[in-house]
Short mmCIF file of C-alpha atoms in Angstrom, two decimals:
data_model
loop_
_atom_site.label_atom_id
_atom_site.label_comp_id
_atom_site.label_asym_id
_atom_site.label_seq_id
_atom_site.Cartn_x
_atom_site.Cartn_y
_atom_site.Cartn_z
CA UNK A 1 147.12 -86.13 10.30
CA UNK A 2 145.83 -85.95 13.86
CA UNK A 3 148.77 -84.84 16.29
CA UNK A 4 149.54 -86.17 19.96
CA UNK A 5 150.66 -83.60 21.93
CA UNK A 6 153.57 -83.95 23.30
CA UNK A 7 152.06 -83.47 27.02
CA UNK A 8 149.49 -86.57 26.09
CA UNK A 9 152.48 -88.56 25.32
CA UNK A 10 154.28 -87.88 28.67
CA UNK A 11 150.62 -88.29 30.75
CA UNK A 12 150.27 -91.49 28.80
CA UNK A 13 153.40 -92.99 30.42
CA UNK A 14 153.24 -91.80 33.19
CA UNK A 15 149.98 -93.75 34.04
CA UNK A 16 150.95 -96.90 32.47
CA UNK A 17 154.19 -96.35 34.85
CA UNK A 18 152.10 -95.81 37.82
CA UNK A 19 149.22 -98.56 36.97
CA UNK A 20 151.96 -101.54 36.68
CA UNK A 21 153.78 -99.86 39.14
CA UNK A 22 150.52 -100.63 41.66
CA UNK A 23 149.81 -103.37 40.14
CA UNK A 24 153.14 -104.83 40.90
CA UNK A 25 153.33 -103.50 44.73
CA UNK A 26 149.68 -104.65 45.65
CA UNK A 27 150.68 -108.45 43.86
CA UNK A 28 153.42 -108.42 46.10
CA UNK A 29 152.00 -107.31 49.18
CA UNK A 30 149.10 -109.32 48.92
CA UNK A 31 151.54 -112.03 48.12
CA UNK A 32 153.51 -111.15 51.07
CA UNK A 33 150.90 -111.19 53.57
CA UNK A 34 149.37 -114.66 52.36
CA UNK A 35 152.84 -115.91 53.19
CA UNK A 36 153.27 -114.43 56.56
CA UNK A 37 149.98 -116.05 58.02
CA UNK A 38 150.31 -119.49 55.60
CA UNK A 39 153.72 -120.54 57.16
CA UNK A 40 154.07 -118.49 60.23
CA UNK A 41 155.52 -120.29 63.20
CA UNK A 42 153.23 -123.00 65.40
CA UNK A 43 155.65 -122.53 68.22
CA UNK A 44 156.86 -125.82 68.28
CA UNK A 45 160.09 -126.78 67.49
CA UNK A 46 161.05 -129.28 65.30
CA UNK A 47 164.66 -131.11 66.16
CA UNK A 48 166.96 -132.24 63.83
CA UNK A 49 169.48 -130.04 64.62
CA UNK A 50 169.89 -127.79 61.66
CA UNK A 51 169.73 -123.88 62.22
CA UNK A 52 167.64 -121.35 61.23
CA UNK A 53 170.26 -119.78 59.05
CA UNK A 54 171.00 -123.48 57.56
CA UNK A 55 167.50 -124.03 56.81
CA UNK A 56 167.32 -120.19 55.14
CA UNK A 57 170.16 -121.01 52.83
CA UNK A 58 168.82 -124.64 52.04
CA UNK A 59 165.68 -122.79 50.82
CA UNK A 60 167.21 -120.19 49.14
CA UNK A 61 170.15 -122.00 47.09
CA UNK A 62 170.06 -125.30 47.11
CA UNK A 63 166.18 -125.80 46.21
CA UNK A 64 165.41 -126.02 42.70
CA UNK A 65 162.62 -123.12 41.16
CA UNK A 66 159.84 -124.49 41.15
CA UNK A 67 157.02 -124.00 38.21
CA UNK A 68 155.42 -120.86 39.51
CA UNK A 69 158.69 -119.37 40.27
CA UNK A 70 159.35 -119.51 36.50
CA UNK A 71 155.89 -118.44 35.90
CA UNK A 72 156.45 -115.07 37.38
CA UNK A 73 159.82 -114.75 36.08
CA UNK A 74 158.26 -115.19 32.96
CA UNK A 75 155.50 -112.92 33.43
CA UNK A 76 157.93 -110.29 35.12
CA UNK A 77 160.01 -109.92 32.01
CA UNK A 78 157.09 -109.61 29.79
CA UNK A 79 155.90 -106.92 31.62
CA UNK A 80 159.35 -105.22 31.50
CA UNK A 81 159.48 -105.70 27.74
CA UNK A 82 156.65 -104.33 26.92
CA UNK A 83 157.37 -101.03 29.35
CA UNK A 84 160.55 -100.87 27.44
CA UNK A 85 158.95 -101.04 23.68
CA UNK A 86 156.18 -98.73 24.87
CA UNK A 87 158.82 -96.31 26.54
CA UNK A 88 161.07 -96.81 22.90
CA UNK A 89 158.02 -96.25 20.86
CA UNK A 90 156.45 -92.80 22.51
CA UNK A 91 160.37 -91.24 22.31
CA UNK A 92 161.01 -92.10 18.97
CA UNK A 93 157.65 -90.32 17.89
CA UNK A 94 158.42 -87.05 20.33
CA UNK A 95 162.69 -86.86 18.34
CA UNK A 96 161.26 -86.20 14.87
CA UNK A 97 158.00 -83.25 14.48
CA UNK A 98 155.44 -85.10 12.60
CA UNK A 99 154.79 -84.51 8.99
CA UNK A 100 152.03 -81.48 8.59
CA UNK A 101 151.95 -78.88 6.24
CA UNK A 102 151.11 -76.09 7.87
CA UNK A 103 154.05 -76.29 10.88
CA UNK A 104 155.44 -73.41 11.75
CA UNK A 105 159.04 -73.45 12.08
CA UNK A 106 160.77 -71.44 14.38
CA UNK A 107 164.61 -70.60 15.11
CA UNK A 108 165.36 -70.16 18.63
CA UNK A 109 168.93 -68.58 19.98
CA UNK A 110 170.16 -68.53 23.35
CA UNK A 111 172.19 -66.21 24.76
CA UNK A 112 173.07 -64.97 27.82
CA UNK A 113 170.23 -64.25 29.80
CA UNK A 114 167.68 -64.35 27.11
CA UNK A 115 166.01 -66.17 23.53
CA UNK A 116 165.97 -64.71 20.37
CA UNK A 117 163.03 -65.83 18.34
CA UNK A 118 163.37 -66.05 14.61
CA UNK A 119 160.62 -66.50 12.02
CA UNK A 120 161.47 -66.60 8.10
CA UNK A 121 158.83 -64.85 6.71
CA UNK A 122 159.26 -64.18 2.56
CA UNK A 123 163.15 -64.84 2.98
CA UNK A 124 163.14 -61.80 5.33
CA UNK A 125 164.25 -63.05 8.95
CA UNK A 126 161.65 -61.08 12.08
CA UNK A 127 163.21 -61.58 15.37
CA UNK A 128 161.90 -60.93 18.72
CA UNK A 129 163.92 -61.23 22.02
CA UNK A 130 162.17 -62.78 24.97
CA UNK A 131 158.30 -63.19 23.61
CA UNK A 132 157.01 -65.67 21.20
CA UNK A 133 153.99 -65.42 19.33
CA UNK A 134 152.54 -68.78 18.03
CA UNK A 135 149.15 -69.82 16.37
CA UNK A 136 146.42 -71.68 17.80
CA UNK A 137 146.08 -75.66 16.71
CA UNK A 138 149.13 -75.80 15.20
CA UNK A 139 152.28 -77.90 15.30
CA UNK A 140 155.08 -75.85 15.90
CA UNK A 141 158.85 -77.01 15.11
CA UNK A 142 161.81 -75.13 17.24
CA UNK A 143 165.13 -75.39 15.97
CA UNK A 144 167.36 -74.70 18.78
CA UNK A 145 170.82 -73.17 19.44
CA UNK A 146 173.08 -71.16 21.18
CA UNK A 147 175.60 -67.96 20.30
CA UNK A 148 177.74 -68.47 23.61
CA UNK A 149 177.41 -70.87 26.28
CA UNK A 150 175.14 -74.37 27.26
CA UNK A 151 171.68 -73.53 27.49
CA UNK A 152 168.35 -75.83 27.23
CA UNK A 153 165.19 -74.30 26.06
CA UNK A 154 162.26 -75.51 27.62
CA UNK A 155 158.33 -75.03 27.86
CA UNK A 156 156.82 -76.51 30.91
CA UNK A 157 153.22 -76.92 29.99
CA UNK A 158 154.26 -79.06 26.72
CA UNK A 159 156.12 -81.33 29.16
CA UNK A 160 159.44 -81.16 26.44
CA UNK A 161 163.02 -79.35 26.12
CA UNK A 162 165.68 -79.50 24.29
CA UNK A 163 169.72 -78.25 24.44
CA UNK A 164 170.56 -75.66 23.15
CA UNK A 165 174.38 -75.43 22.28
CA UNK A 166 176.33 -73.04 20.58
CA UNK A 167 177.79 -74.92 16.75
CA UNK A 168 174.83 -77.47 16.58
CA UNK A 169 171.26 -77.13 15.83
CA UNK A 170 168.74 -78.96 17.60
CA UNK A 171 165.25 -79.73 16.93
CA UNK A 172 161.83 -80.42 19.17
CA UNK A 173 158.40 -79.97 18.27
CA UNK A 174 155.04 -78.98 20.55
CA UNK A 175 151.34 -78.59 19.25
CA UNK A 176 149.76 -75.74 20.82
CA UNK A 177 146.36 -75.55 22.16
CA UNK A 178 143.16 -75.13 20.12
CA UNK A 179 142.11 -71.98 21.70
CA UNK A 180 144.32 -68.75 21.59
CA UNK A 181 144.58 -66.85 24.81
CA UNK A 182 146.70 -68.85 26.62
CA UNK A 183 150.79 -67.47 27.38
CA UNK A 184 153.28 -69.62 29.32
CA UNK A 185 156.91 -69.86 30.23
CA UNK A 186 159.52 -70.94 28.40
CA UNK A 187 163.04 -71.57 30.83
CA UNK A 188 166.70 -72.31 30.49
CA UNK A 189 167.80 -75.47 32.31
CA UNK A 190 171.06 -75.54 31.87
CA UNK A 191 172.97 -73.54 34.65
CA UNK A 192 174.61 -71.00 32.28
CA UNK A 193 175.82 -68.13 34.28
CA UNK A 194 174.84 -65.98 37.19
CA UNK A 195 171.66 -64.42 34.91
CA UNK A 196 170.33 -67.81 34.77
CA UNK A 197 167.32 -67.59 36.62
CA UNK A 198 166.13 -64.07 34.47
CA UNK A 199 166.30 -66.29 31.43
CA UNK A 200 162.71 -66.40 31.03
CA UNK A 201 161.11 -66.22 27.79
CA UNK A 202 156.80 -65.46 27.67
CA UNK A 203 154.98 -67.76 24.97
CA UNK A 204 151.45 -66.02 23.80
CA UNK A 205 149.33 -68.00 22.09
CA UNK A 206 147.16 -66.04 19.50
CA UNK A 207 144.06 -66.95 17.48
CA UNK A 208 145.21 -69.11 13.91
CA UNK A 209 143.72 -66.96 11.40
CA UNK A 210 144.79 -63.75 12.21
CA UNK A 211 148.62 -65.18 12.60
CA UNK A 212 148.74 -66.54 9.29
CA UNK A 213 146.85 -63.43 7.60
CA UNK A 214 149.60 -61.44 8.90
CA UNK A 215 152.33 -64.06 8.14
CA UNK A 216 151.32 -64.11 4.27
CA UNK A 217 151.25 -60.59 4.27
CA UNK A 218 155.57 -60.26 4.19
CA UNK A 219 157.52 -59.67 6.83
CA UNK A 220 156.83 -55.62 7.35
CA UNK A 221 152.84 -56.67 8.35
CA UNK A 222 153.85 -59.46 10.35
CA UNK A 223 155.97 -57.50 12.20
CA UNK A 224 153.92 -54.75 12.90
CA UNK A 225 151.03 -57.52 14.31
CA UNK A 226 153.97 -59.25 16.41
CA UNK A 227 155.33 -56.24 18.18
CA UNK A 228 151.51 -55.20 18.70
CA UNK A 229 150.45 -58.45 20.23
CA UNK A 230 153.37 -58.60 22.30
CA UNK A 231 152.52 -54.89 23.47
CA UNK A 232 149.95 -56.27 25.72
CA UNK A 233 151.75 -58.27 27.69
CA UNK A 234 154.76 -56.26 28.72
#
């Protein structure tokens, strides 16, 4: 099953956002301007007696809509529609990790100021505090609490983040990239306490094969290969 990242899905709306959103602004400025010139004043006046503000609310309330008024009502709410289903569709997909065999599933704890990574190897539970070791091209599912306060774990890059709170276990998904190498950030953003801003975990992204050598090999060898690739980068 070929996986969207969860950063694609983001970038995706965001430019259909911003193309209607321009879209819509140069329709109406175009529009705008044709009506400035098209009924701008001759200088003349015309009699009759009726003010400017009488004339304004004549126009405005008491004429009926005319057909291309209801046109572009009718176009507007299409085009809000089918933001909304789009916007209903891409979040639905991003709440639940998509069904692939090989996803690694990972427990994450909060605390104050730190994470405590979990992986189930065998039955046996290896923990790390702070660094997280994940494999290449793979998805990988965090289930997410906390042992004290609020917190919200969060990975920048991956453009997702979830709460973490203490009683209730929460669940979001990223797919890494395809080549190892590559370590980022992973934040609180929940304002949990005066440690706050240390609460900064490091995400190292090794090559597939090795990980999952070392994963099948029980919880003693993965352990060893976690604490050494996390050696490196303290």
């Amino acid at each position: 099953m070929d996986i969207i990242p969860t950063e694609a899905i983001w970038w995706r709306l965001f430019l259909l956002f911003t193309v209607v959103g321009v879209l819509a602004a140069g329709t109406v400025t175009v529009f705008f301007i044709y009506t400035l010139f098209k009924y701008r004043s001759s200088g003349q006046t015309t009699g009759g007696g009726e003010s400017a503000a009488g004339r304004i609310y004549r126009i405005m309330v008491e004429s009926p809509v005319s057909g291309k008024s209801k046109y572009l009502l009718f176009v507007t709410g299409l085009i809000v529609m089918g933001l909304i289903v789009t916007t209903i569709d891409e979040t639905l997909y991003l709440e639940k990790s998509p069904p692939v065999e090989d996803a690694l599933v990972v427990m994450v704890v909060g605390f104050q100021f730190g994470w405590q990574f979990e992986y189930s190897v065998d039955g046996e539970t290896v923990t790390t505090i702070n660094y997280l070791v994940v494999p290449s091209d793979t998805l990988v599912e965090f289930r997410v609490t906390s042992r004290d306060v609020f917190h919200a774990f969060g990975i920048p890059e991956f453009k997702n983040k979830i709460d973490a709170i203490p009683g209730i276990l929460n669940s979001m998904w990223i797919k890494t990239p395809d080549e190892p190498g590559k370590v980022y950030n992973a934040y609180c953003y929940e304002l949990c306490g005066i440690g706050h801003s240390l609460m900064v975990g490091k995400v190292i992204v090794v090559d597939k094969t090795k990980f999952y050598n070392a994963y099948n090999s029980g919880p003693d060898v993965f352990r060893e290969y976690v604490n050494s690739v996390i050696s490196n980068y303290k």
